[in-house]
Amino acid sequence: AQSVTQLGSHVSVSEGALVLLRCNYSSSVPPYLFWYVQYPNQGLQLLLKYTSAATLVKGINGFEAEFKKSETSFHLTKPSAHMSDAAEYFCAVSDLWANMLTFGGGTRLMVKP
Amino acid sequence: DTGVSQDPRHKITKRGQNVTFRCDPISEHNRLYWYRQTLGQGPEFLTYFQNEAQLEKSRLLSNRFSAERPKGSFSTLEIQRTEQGDSAMYLCASSSSDGSYNEQFFGPGTRLTVL
């Protein structure tokens, strides 16, 4: 069975500050890991994915994440927050066959001017 | 290049009524997934199809939920005898089974409100 835990349901940062959203996973098989962003009343948009290649993954909009097997973590970071980054972020895990995604509970990012 | 589309975007119904939602995947995608997202939670997997075959349906929430994909293109999700607890966003996603990984592309969702 696979599971995802996102620490912090709400994170608030100032514009220009570092963004760090935490994700820990549990998987009995080598995982594929993802970060999705969801803006209000919209579907999910893929930010980045880890599929067993490089452990540091770069995504869209300046986000990146590092896969750390020893810590079972896949935290999302961005060096400098922008107002447009305010949204809900979801970490997800799947198996090799990607028959389903298992999502964390989400983290709402708020960016203060 | 059109993405995944869902219809309707919003549905308000009374408890006990049946509702049906439609999903049109990206045209070249042979896999289609349904998820449910309740307020403040992450999406929860319900079922998926490869072509017209429903390969996983054990996660459907009850026997009031059913899904079809008769010709391997669009899919419908039906909820019979709706309950207030069915109020949620229903998301559809599609992917291709080609290649080493099947990235899922999501539609905008159908928001269901059961009164």
Tab-separated table of C-alpha atoms in Angstrom:
chain	number	residue	atom	x	y	z
A	1	ALA	CA	0.000	0.000	0.000
A	2	GLN	CA	1.105	3.522	-0.678
A	3	SER	CA	0.466	6.676	1.307
A	4	VAL	CA	1.496	10.309	1.338
A	5	THR	CA	1.734	12.727	4.235
A	6	GLN	CA	1.980	16.447	3.700
A	7	LEU	CA	3.086	18.265	6.820
A	8	GLY	CA	1.292	21.559	7.228
A	9	SER	CA	-2.109	22.060	5.691
A	10	HIS	CA	-1.400	25.787	5.427
A	11	VAL	CA	1.892	27.535	4.749
A	12	SER	CA	2.286	31.300	4.617
A	13	VAL	CA	5.348	33.058	3.204
A	14	SER	CA	6.201	36.575	2.193
A	15	GLU	CA	6.679	37.459	-1.431
A	16	GLY	CA	10.316	36.807	-2.323
A	17	ALA	CA	10.852	34.326	0.504
A	18	LEU	CA	11.774	30.669	0.183
A	19	VAL	CA	8.916	28.224	-0.307
A	20	LEU	CA	9.229	24.794	1.309
A	21	LEU	CA	6.339	22.344	1.171
A	22	ARG	CA	6.916	18.999	2.824
A	23	CYS	CA	5.962	15.581	1.556
A	24	ASN	CA	6.752	12.150	2.983
A	25	TYR	CA	5.663	8.960	1.333
A	26	SER	CA	5.301	5.296	2.089
A	27	SER	CA	5.609	2.721	-0.657
A	28	SER	CA	6.470	-0.961	-0.829
A	29	VAL	CA	7.791	-0.612	-4.357
A	30	PRO	CA	10.035	1.995	-5.979
A	31	PRO	CA	7.793	4.997	-6.172
A	32	TYR	CA	7.025	7.544	-8.781
A	33	LEU	CA	6.414	10.879	-7.063
A	34	PHE	CA	4.623	14.004	-8.205
A	35	TRP	CA	3.697	17.485	-7.195
A	36	TYR	CA	0.496	18.980	-8.564
A	37	VAL	CA	-0.864	22.501	-8.150
A	38	GLN	CA	-4.543	23.380	-8.044
A	39	TYR	CA	-5.894	26.883	-8.445
A	40	PRO	CA	-9.418	27.650	-7.203
A	41	ASN	CA	-12.153	25.886	-9.152
A	42	GLN	CA	-9.663	24.298	-11.507
A	43	GLY	CA	-8.241	20.853	-12.069
A	44	LEU	CA	-4.776	19.689	-11.174
A	45	GLN	CA	-1.693	20.781	-13.073
A	46	LEU	CA	1.517	18.779	-12.911
A	47	LEU	CA	4.445	20.780	-11.499
A	48	LEU	CA	7.090	18.079	-11.611
A	49	LYS	CA	7.657	14.351	-11.338
A	50	TYR	CA	10.281	11.905	-10.139
A	51	THR	CA	10.476	8.679	-12.126
A	52	SER	CA	13.771	7.151	-10.903
A	53	ALA	CA	16.117	9.297	-12.951
A	54	ALA	CA	17.819	12.309	-11.339
A	55	THR	CA	16.937	12.765	-7.669
A	56	LEU	CA	16.737	16.547	-8.031
A	57	VAL	CA	13.829	17.342	-10.265
A	58	LYS	CA	13.092	20.707	-11.800
A	59	GLY	CA	9.570	21.652	-12.708
A	60	ILE	CA	7.576	24.522	-14.051
A	61	ASN	CA	7.357	28.018	-12.554
A	62	GLY	CA	10.735	27.713	-10.820
A	63	PHE	CA	9.789	24.844	-8.522
A	64	GLU	CA	12.026	21.894	-7.797
A	65	ALA	CA	11.965	18.851	-5.540
A	66	GLU	CA	14.532	16.408	-4.262
A	67	PHE	CA	13.877	12.702	-3.833
A	68	LYS	CA	15.540	11.399	-0.652
A	69	LYS	CA	15.049	7.671	-0.336
A	70	SER	CA	16.634	7.467	3.128
A	71	GLU	CA	14.154	10.023	4.434
A	72	THR	CA	11.246	8.869	2.250
A	73	SER	CA	10.753	12.512	1.379
A	74	PHE	CA	10.033	14.570	-1.708
A	75	HIS	CA	9.862	18.163	-0.503
A	76	LEU	CA	8.957	20.957	-2.915
A	77	THR	CA	10.939	24.189	-2.933
A	78	LYS	CA	11.090	27.494	-4.747
A	79	PRO	CA	13.773	30.066	-3.946
A	80	SER	CA	11.546	33.131	-4.210
A	81	ALA	CA	7.776	33.129	-3.812
A	82	HIS	CA	5.556	35.104	-6.134
A	83	MET	CA	2.003	36.201	-5.483
A	84	SER	CA	0.867	33.977	-8.345
A	85	ASP	CA	2.160	30.910	-6.460
A	86	ALA	CA	-0.744	31.106	-4.015
A	87	ALA	CA	-2.646	27.860	-4.562
A	88	GLU	CA	-3.184	24.357	-3.192
A	89	TYR	CA	-0.304	21.929	-3.688
A	90	PHE	CA	-0.638	18.162	-3.671
A	91	CYS	CA	2.042	15.530	-3.430
A	92	ALA	CA	1.214	12.150	-4.942
A	93	VAL	CA	2.757	8.716	-5.327
A	94	SER	CA	2.153	5.961	-7.817
A	95	ASP	CA	3.669	2.650	-8.778
A	96	LEU	CA	5.497	1.775	-11.968
A	97	TRP	CA	2.289	1.054	-13.835
A	98	ALA	CA	0.632	4.315	-12.733
A	99	ASN	CA	-2.718	2.663	-12.410
A	100	MET	CA	-3.661	5.155	-9.766
A	101	LEU	CA	-2.288	8.141	-7.919
A	102	THR	CA	-2.396	8.328	-4.128
A	103	PHE	CA	-2.514	11.936	-2.970
A	104	GLY	CA	-1.617	13.680	0.238
A	105	GLY	CA	-4.078	15.962	1.947
A	106	GLY	CA	-2.676	19.067	0.300
A	107	THR	CA	-0.969	22.234	1.469
A	108	ARG	CA	-2.473	25.626	0.869
A	109	LEU	CA	0.249	28.147	0.116
A	110	MET	CA	-0.476	31.768	0.920
A	111	VAL	CA	1.879	34.503	-0.254
A	112	LYS	CA	1.883	37.802	1.601
A	113	PRO	CA	2.891	41.025	-0.140
B	1	ASP	CA	-4.357	20.251	-28.638
B	2	THR	CA	-7.413	20.005	-26.422
B	3	GLY	CA	-7.112	18.785	-22.884
B	4	VAL	CA	-9.420	16.667	-20.787
B	5	SER	CA	-12.929	18.068	-20.681
B	6	GLN	CA	-15.725	17.361	-18.221
B	7	ASP	CA	-19.398	18.099	-18.374
B	8	PRO	CA	-21.183	19.569	-16.564
B	9	ARG	CA	-18.854	21.765	-14.538
B	10	HIS	CA	-21.425	22.144	-11.799
B	11	LYS	CA	-24.395	20.022	-10.800
B	12	ILE	CA	-26.893	20.694	-8.059
B	13	THR	CA	-29.319	17.931	-7.278
B	14	LYS	CA	-31.698	16.823	-4.584
B	15	ARG	CA	-30.990	13.870	-2.370
B	16	GLY	CA	-32.203	10.646	-3.925
B	17	GLN	CA	-31.797	11.742	-7.526
B	18	ASN	CA	-29.449	10.084	-10.000
B	19	VAL	CA	-26.673	12.067	-11.650
B	20	THR	CA	-24.342	11.324	-14.540
B	21	PHE	CA	-21.103	13.057	-15.403
B	22	ARG	CA	-19.173	12.881	-18.647
B	23	CYS	CA	-15.445	12.956	-19.292
B	24	ASP	CA	-13.758	13.349	-22.671
B	25	PRO	CA	-10.075	12.423	-22.471
B	26	ILE	CA	-7.224	13.643	-24.600
B	27	SER	CA	-7.896	11.939	-27.918
B	28	GLU	CA	-4.791	9.754	-28.143
B	29	HIS	CA	-4.986	8.598	-24.517
B	30	ASN	CA	-6.191	5.070	-23.920
B	31	ARG	CA	-6.363	5.257	-20.116
B	32	LEU	CA	-9.002	7.161	-18.204
B	33	TYR	CA	-9.297	7.683	-14.438
B	34	TRP	CA	-11.934	8.988	-12.069
B	35	TYR	CA	-11.136	10.632	-8.729
B	36	ARG	CA	-13.235	12.282	-6.048
B	37	GLN	CA	-12.066	15.307	-4.104
B	38	THR	CA	-13.904	16.482	-1.008
B	39	LEU	CA	-13.389	19.911	0.465
B	40	GLY	CA	-9.950	20.349	1.978
B	41	GLN	CA	-8.731	16.917	0.936
B	42	GLY	CA	-6.597	15.451	-1.798
B	43	PRO	CA	-8.196	13.560	-4.667
B	44	GLU	CA	-9.194	9.978	-3.969
B	45	PHE	CA	-8.957	7.355	-6.702
B	46	LEU	CA	-12.228	5.721	-7.732
B	47	THR	CA	-11.689	3.678	-10.890
B	48	TYR	CA	-9.830	3.503	-14.174
B	49	PHE	CA	-10.176	2.161	-17.704
B	50	GLN	CA	-7.744	1.006	-20.300
B	51	ASN	CA	-9.577	1.375	-23.573
B	52	GLU	CA	-13.072	0.115	-22.792
B	53	ALA	CA	-12.008	-2.303	-20.059
B	54	GLN	CA	-12.560	-1.229	-16.466
B	55	LEU	CA	-9.438	-2.631	-14.829
B	56	GLU	CA	-9.925	-1.390	-11.293
B	57	LYS	CA	-13.224	-0.666	-9.635
B	58	SER	CA	-12.794	-1.889	-6.097
B	59	ARG	CA	-12.289	1.692	-4.954
B	60	LEU	CA	-15.707	2.852	-6.058
B	61	LEU	CA	-17.322	4.136	-2.913
B	62	SER	CA	-20.473	2.059	-2.971
B	63	ASN	CA	-22.646	0.130	-5.353
B	64	ARG	CA	-24.456	3.380	-6.072
B	65	PHE	CA	-21.411	4.450	-8.098
B	66	SER	CA	-20.766	3.066	-11.553
B	67	ALA	CA	-18.656	4.064	-14.523
B	68	GLU	CA	-18.607	3.150	-18.184
B	69	ARG	CA	-16.422	3.726	-21.178
B	70	PRO	CA	-18.333	1.899	-23.903
B	71	LYS	CA	-16.212	2.708	-26.931
B	72	GLY	CA	-12.915	3.412	-25.270
B	73	SER	CA	-13.265	7.142	-25.768
B	74	PHE	CA	-15.442	9.211	-23.419
B	75	SER	CA	-16.537	7.915	-20.042
B	76	THR	CA	-19.497	8.466	-17.770
B	77	LEU	CA	-19.702	8.269	-13.996
B	78	GLU	CA	-23.145	7.707	-12.541
B	79	ILE	CA	-24.226	8.098	-8.946
B	80	GLN	CA	-27.608	6.641	-8.112
B	81	ARG	CA	-29.779	7.765	-5.197
B	82	THR	CA	-27.453	10.597	-4.301
B	83	GLU	CA	-26.742	11.413	-0.665
B	84	GLN	CA	-25.478	14.620	0.871
B	85	GLY	CA	-22.138	12.930	1.497
B	86	ASP	CA	-21.672	12.591	-2.248
B	87	SER	CA	-21.143	16.346	-2.509
B	88	ALA	CA	-17.634	16.730	-3.864
B	89	MET	CA	-15.564	17.560	-6.909
B	90	TYR	CA	-15.320	14.656	-9.352
B	91	LEU	CA	-12.134	14.738	-11.391
B	92	CYS	CA	-11.300	12.855	-14.535
B	93	ALA	CA	-7.797	12.246	-15.850
B	94	SER	CA	-6.341	10.526	-18.877
B	95	SER	CA	-3.001	9.097	-19.874
B	96	SER	CA	-1.294	7.013	-22.494
B	97	SER	CA	0.048	3.562	-21.698
B	98	ASP	CA	2.955	4.069	-24.091
B	99	GLY	CA	6.392	4.695	-22.720
B	100	SER	CA	7.872	4.082	-19.323
B	101	TYR	CA	5.553	6.270	-17.361
B	102	ASN	CA	1.968	7.307	-17.823
B	103	GLU	CA	1.557	10.930	-16.798
B	104	GLN	CA	-2.028	11.704	-15.919
B	105	PHE	CA	-3.617	14.881	-17.241
B	106	PHE	CA	-6.587	16.176	-15.286
B	107	GLY	CA	-9.774	17.844	-16.375
B	108	PRO	CA	-11.361	20.813	-14.590
B	109	GLY	CA	-13.743	18.635	-12.605
B	110	THR	CA	-17.476	18.481	-11.991
B	111	ARG	CA	-18.592	19.960	-8.711
B	112	LEU	CA	-21.600	18.111	-7.303
B	113	THR	CA	-23.809	19.602	-4.629
B	114	VAL	CA	-26.490	17.377	-3.117
B	115	LEU	CA	-29.189	19.271	-1.240
